[in-house]
């Protein structure tokens, strides 16, 4: 039930775009709603993170994919889980939506990431509930490519334009 | 012997710019088609999880194979010391480069992740023939560029022969590499043949020379330059030999396949039951690509006509496309023999149920991408001959080959 | 509402949390056969080779439990048909990691049904041909695609004798944390690597098959003589599909 709820939020979020309410439909993220906001420090000290966070995740990426190491504090799933903010409804706001954690600096620094063309931008359950899948499929079947594109554009960090999936 | 002068291609500006504009428009359309495919993903193409390489690969492989073949004329001149061919060499080197660039562009733009090209250039798996090909292609461009320099720069002319020899060896390696892309696919009946690599080499000779001849005749005619009959006859006979060799290798390839029982089903598919692939094999590869051109070339009357030669060259090129289509797509459409002695009667993933071929219906954007590759090659060629001295002022027989001219007279 | 969500997220993360606790209990101790979940802390080694035995005599005609379970586990059903794509074409372009095939023996007419999936070869042709090394074989025998270096050339798909790989032909809108995927890369069965790396020892297809009471799929460590899969393999004659290619597959079949 609870898991369904999360899935519904997640699906609802994605489909919110479909009913063309835009990313903002997830609601304004609430200041201080991320786990990280209640914590003292990041997985490394803050200056280090500012300068080297990408090396950290990229290293993690390689050792997870090639060596199977999952016991770590620097997985990309972990960054998202701790840093993602929530709206008034408690829905997670995509980590790369404009103004959100992984987007703000990158927009400023004109860095474009392709990570989120594959990686989920909100924490999702490991197995979506089957009932919800029907709903997803029903919607996905009618998913207009343009909407998909808009969704990606909205989710892509920063305003810098990039073709999704690269 | 008269000194041969080279001069920029001098057709009137409006005509020249008109040609460029047409080519640029084709390139632009292809560019939009590519962006569309990139943006939507490959679902807008006819390619699928069964036919994974489609029309773009047919165009790309044709252009790459033809590129190495286009260098032959230069090689004959500088490596084998045939004087008559020397003035023909710069255009030959130029076409080798532009055709390769066109082909590579198509190949790269069809990737699922073209933006990761940098990954392909920096991370290698040295076991992969594909990775070796990246070196072979880039190296080829560099060597041919140096080769061209030695031909066109007086001070470097002493090196033409050694650089030319190196380029010749390299081009053999390049075509072997391209052919081996298929030769290494042991899982697929149609490709697992040692003859694949030499067959690609001989195909490259024919296709490269056919394109060379067309470009030579076109640029000379439009610019009012003279092209001697003796010279054309030599090139024409060379083309005849190459086309005959393609035919010979094709026959050997299929005969050796027929010899081994395990390939009978594949042979029956290509030669008899394959629908479009069978049609393209007999009508395109064999008839249009080999028999008719040979008929024209060796015909006592037609063989002397320039128009007929243009037709023969065009047919060799069309036949070449048909051949590559049959190899690339036909080889995939024929279902892999996963279970010998068994028939797949149902499958959740298109395994060639009851031996049925897998289906592929190419879409427009794929074609446009491929045609764009050709347009890029031609565009680059026309720009280069206009700004640099690639074309001899005259190739009249008494200029190009005074010996032969004298003998004939 | 927000409380519920938090709970839900805890549910989502519970696996990782228990796992973390388990590892702290015995730091540095690593046994590949432990059943209790713990995220992997040490690099995988070749002391383990994951493999699968499929008993075709137990595989039921018309049953697609393994296929459906795989689709759900790996988010394959989150991918929608793009607007404007024809149904027939879409079926050829959508990804599949496991599929049912039905065979008829040419001599005896005997019918066999069985699932086909990536055979996790010891000498995988896909790995040999991959220009960037994105296709790789992990030390514990999994044949995977590093989708951070895959350029989408599809040469591996040309090389695979089992047609086990799929290309992602469209933009992926709905994504799952556990199994990321995106347009323009090739992928195939991972033996549910996200489970294995959390210390679990079953795959989704195997679980589904058991749940339906068929037990046609046994998964486990081929190098552990006591594992269920090794035991079963020592008892029955097994075959490799396309044994002639000598790829030493990690997936074997009985009754074929």
CSV table of N, CA, C and O in Angstrom, one decimal, chain A residues 126-127, chain C residues 52 64-75 97-98 189-196 200-212 217 219:
chain,number,residue,atom,x,y,z
A,126,UNK,N,12.2,-0.6,-5.8
A,126,UNK,CA,13.0,-1.5,-6.7
A,126,UNK,C,12.0,-2.1,-7.7
A,126,UNK,O,12.3,-2.2,-8.9
A,127,UNK,N,10.9,-2.6,-7.2
A,127,UNK,CA,9.9,-3.2,-8.1
A,127,UNK,C,8.6,-2.4,-8.0
A,127,UNK,O,7.9,-2.4,-7.0
C,52,UNK,N,23.2,-20.9,-14.5
C,52,UNK,CA,21.8,-21.2,-14.5
C,52,UNK,C,21.6,-22.5,-15.2
C,52,UNK,O,22.3,-22.8,-16.2
C,64,UNK,N,4.5,-17.7,-19.2
C,64,UNK,CA,5.4,-16.6,-19.5
C,64,UNK,C,5.8,-16.0,-18.2
C,64,UNK,O,6.2,-14.8,-18.1
C,65,UNK,N,5.7,-16.7,-17.1
C,65,UNK,CA,6.0,-16.1,-15.8
C,65,UNK,C,7.4,-15.5,-15.7
C,65,UNK,O,7.5,-14.4,-15.2
C,66,UNK,N,8.4,-16.2,-16.2
C,66,UNK,CA,9.7,-15.7,-16.1
C,66,UNK,C,9.9,-14.4,-16.9
C,66,UNK,O,10.5,-13.4,-16.5
C,67,UNK,N,9.2,-14.4,-18.1
C,67,UNK,CA,9.3,-13.2,-18.9
C,67,UNK,C,8.7,-12.0,-18.2
C,67,UNK,O,9.3,-10.9,-18.2
C,68,UNK,N,7.5,-12.2,-17.7
C,68,UNK,CA,6.8,-11.1,-17.0
C,68,UNK,C,7.6,-10.6,-15.8
C,68,UNK,O,7.7,-9.4,-15.5
C,69,UNK,N,8.1,-11.6,-15.0
C,69,UNK,CA,8.9,-11.2,-13.8
C,69,UNK,C,10.1,-10.4,-14.2
C,69,UNK,O,10.4,-9.4,-13.5
C,70,UNK,N,10.7,-10.8,-15.3
C,70,UNK,CA,11.9,-10.0,-15.7
C,70,UNK,C,11.6,-8.6,-16.1
C,70,UNK,O,12.2,-7.7,-15.8
C,71,UNK,N,10.5,-8.5,-16.9
C,71,UNK,CA,10.0,-7.2,-17.3
C,71,UNK,C,9.8,-6.3,-16.1
C,71,UNK,O,10.2,-5.1,-16.2
C,72,UNK,N,9.2,-6.8,-15.1
C,72,UNK,CA,8.9,-6.0,-13.9
C,72,UNK,C,10.1,-5.6,-13.2
C,72,UNK,O,10.4,-4.5,-12.8
C,73,UNK,N,10.9,-6.7,-12.9
C,73,UNK,CA,12.1,-6.5,-12.1
C,73,UNK,C,13.1,-5.5,-12.7
C,73,UNK,O,13.7,-4.7,-12.1
C,74,UNK,N,13.2,-5.6,-14.0
C,74,UNK,CA,14.2,-4.7,-14.7
C,74,UNK,C,13.6,-3.5,-15.4
C,74,UNK,O,14.2,-2.9,-16.3
C,75,UNK,N,12.3,-3.2,-15.1
C,75,UNK,CA,11.7,-2.0,-15.6
C,75,UNK,C,11.5,-2.0,-17.1
C,75,UNK,O,11.3,-1.0,-17.7
C,97,UNK,N,14.8,-9.2,-22.3
C,97,UNK,CA,16.0,-9.8,-21.8
C,97,UNK,C,15.9,-11.3,-21.7
C,97,UNK,O,16.8,-12.1,-21.7
C,98,UNK,N,14.6,-11.8,-21.6
C,98,UNK,CA,14.4,-13.2,-21.6
C,98,UNK,C,13.2,-13.5,-22.5
C,98,UNK,O,12.3,-12.6,-22.5
C,189,UNK,N,20.3,-9.3,-20.3
C,189,UNK,CA,20.1,-9.9,-19.0
C,189,UNK,C,21.4,-9.7,-18.2
C,189,UNK,O,22.5,-10.0,-18.6
C,190,UNK,N,21.2,-9.3,-16.9
C,190,UNK,CA,22.3,-9.1,-16.0
C,190,UNK,C,22.3,-10.2,-14.9
C,190,UNK,O,23.1,-10.0,-14.0
C,191,UNK,N,21.5,-11.2,-15.0
C,191,UNK,CA,21.3,-12.1,-13.9
C,191,UNK,C,20.9,-11.4,-12.7
C,191,UNK,O,21.2,-11.7,-11.6
C,192,UNK,N,20.1,-10.3,-12.9
C,192,UNK,CA,19.6,-9.4,-11.8
C,192,UNK,C,20.8,-9.0,-10.9
C,192,UNK,O,20.8,-9.2,-9.7
C,193,UNK,N,21.8,-8.4,-11.5
C,193,UNK,CA,23.0,-8.0,-10.8
C,193,UNK,C,22.7,-7.1,-9.6
C,193,UNK,O,23.4,-7.2,-8.6
C,194,UNK,N,21.7,-6.3,-9.7
C,194,UNK,CA,21.3,-5.4,-8.5
C,194,UNK,C,20.9,-6.2,-7.3
C,194,UNK,O,21.0,-5.8,-6.2
C,195,UNK,N,20.4,-7.4,-7.6
C,195,UNK,CA,20.1,-8.3,-6.4
C,195,UNK,C,21.3,-9.0,-5.9
C,195,UNK,O,21.6,-9.0,-4.7
C,196,UNK,N,22.1,-9.6,-6.8
C,196,UNK,CA,23.3,-10.3,-6.4
C,196,UNK,C,24.2,-9.5,-5.6
C,196,UNK,O,24.8,-9.9,-4.6
C,200,UNK,N,21.8,-11.1,-2.4
C,200,UNK,CA,20.7,-12.0,-2.7
C,200,UNK,C,21.3,-13.1,-3.7
C,200,UNK,O,22.3,-12.9,-4.3
C,201,UNK,N,20.6,-14.2,-3.7
C,201,UNK,CA,21.1,-15.3,-4.5
C,201,UNK,C,20.1,-15.9,-5.5
C,201,UNK,O,20.3,-16.9,-6.1
C,202,UNK,N,19.1,-15.1,-5.8
C,202,UNK,CA,18.1,-15.6,-6.8
C,202,UNK,C,17.9,-14.5,-7.8
C,202,UNK,O,18.1,-13.3,-7.6
C,203,UNK,N,17.4,-14.9,-9.0
C,203,UNK,CA,17.0,-14.0,-10.0
C,203,UNK,C,15.5,-13.9,-10.1
C,203,UNK,O,14.8,-14.8,-9.6
C,204,UNK,N,15.0,-12.9,-10.7
C,204,UNK,CA,13.5,-12.7,-10.7
C,204,UNK,C,12.9,-13.8,-11.5
C,204,UNK,O,11.8,-14.3,-11.1
C,205,UNK,N,13.5,-14.2,-12.6
C,205,UNK,CA,12.8,-15.3,-13.4
C,205,UNK,C,12.8,-16.6,-12.7
C,205,UNK,O,11.7,-17.3,-12.7
C,206,UNK,N,13.8,-16.9,-11.9
C,206,UNK,CA,13.8,-18.1,-11.1
C,206,UNK,C,12.7,-18.1,-10.1
C,206,UNK,O,12.0,-19.0,-9.9
C,207,UNK,N,12.7,-16.9,-9.4
C,207,UNK,CA,11.6,-16.8,-8.3
C,207,UNK,C,10.2,-17.0,-8.9
C,207,UNK,O,9.4,-17.7,-8.3
C,208,UNK,N,10.0,-16.4,-10.1
C,208,UNK,CA,8.7,-16.5,-10.7
C,208,UNK,C,8.4,-17.9,-11.1
C,208,UNK,O,7.2,-18.4,-10.9
C,209,UNK,N,9.4,-18.6,-11.6
C,209,UNK,CA,9.2,-19.9,-12.1
C,209,UNK,C,8.8,-20.8,-10.9
C,209,UNK,O,8.0,-21.7,-11.0
C,210,UNK,N,9.6,-20.6,-9.8
C,210,UNK,CA,9.3,-21.4,-8.6
C,210,UNK,C,7.9,-21.1,-8.0
C,210,UNK,O,7.2,-22.0,-7.6
C,211,UNK,N,7.6,-19.8,-8.0
C,211,UNK,CA,6.3,-19.4,-7.4
C,211,UNK,C,5.2,-20.1,-8.2
C,211,UNK,O,4.2,-20.5,-7.6
C,212,UNK,N,5.4,-20.2,-9.5
C,212,UNK,CA,4.3,-20.9,-10.3
C,212,UNK,C,4.4,-22.4,-10.2
C,212,UNK,O,3.6,-23.1,-10.8
C,217,UNK,N,13.9,-23.4,-13.4
C,217,UNK,CA,15.1,-22.6,-13.5
C,217,UNK,C,15.9,-22.8,-12.1
C,217,UNK,O,15.3,-22.5,-11.1
C,219,UNK,N,19.3,-21.4,-10.3
C,219,UNK,CA,20.4,-20.4,-10.4
C,219,UNK,C,21.3,-20.5,-9.3
C,219,UNK,O,21.0,-20.9,-8.2
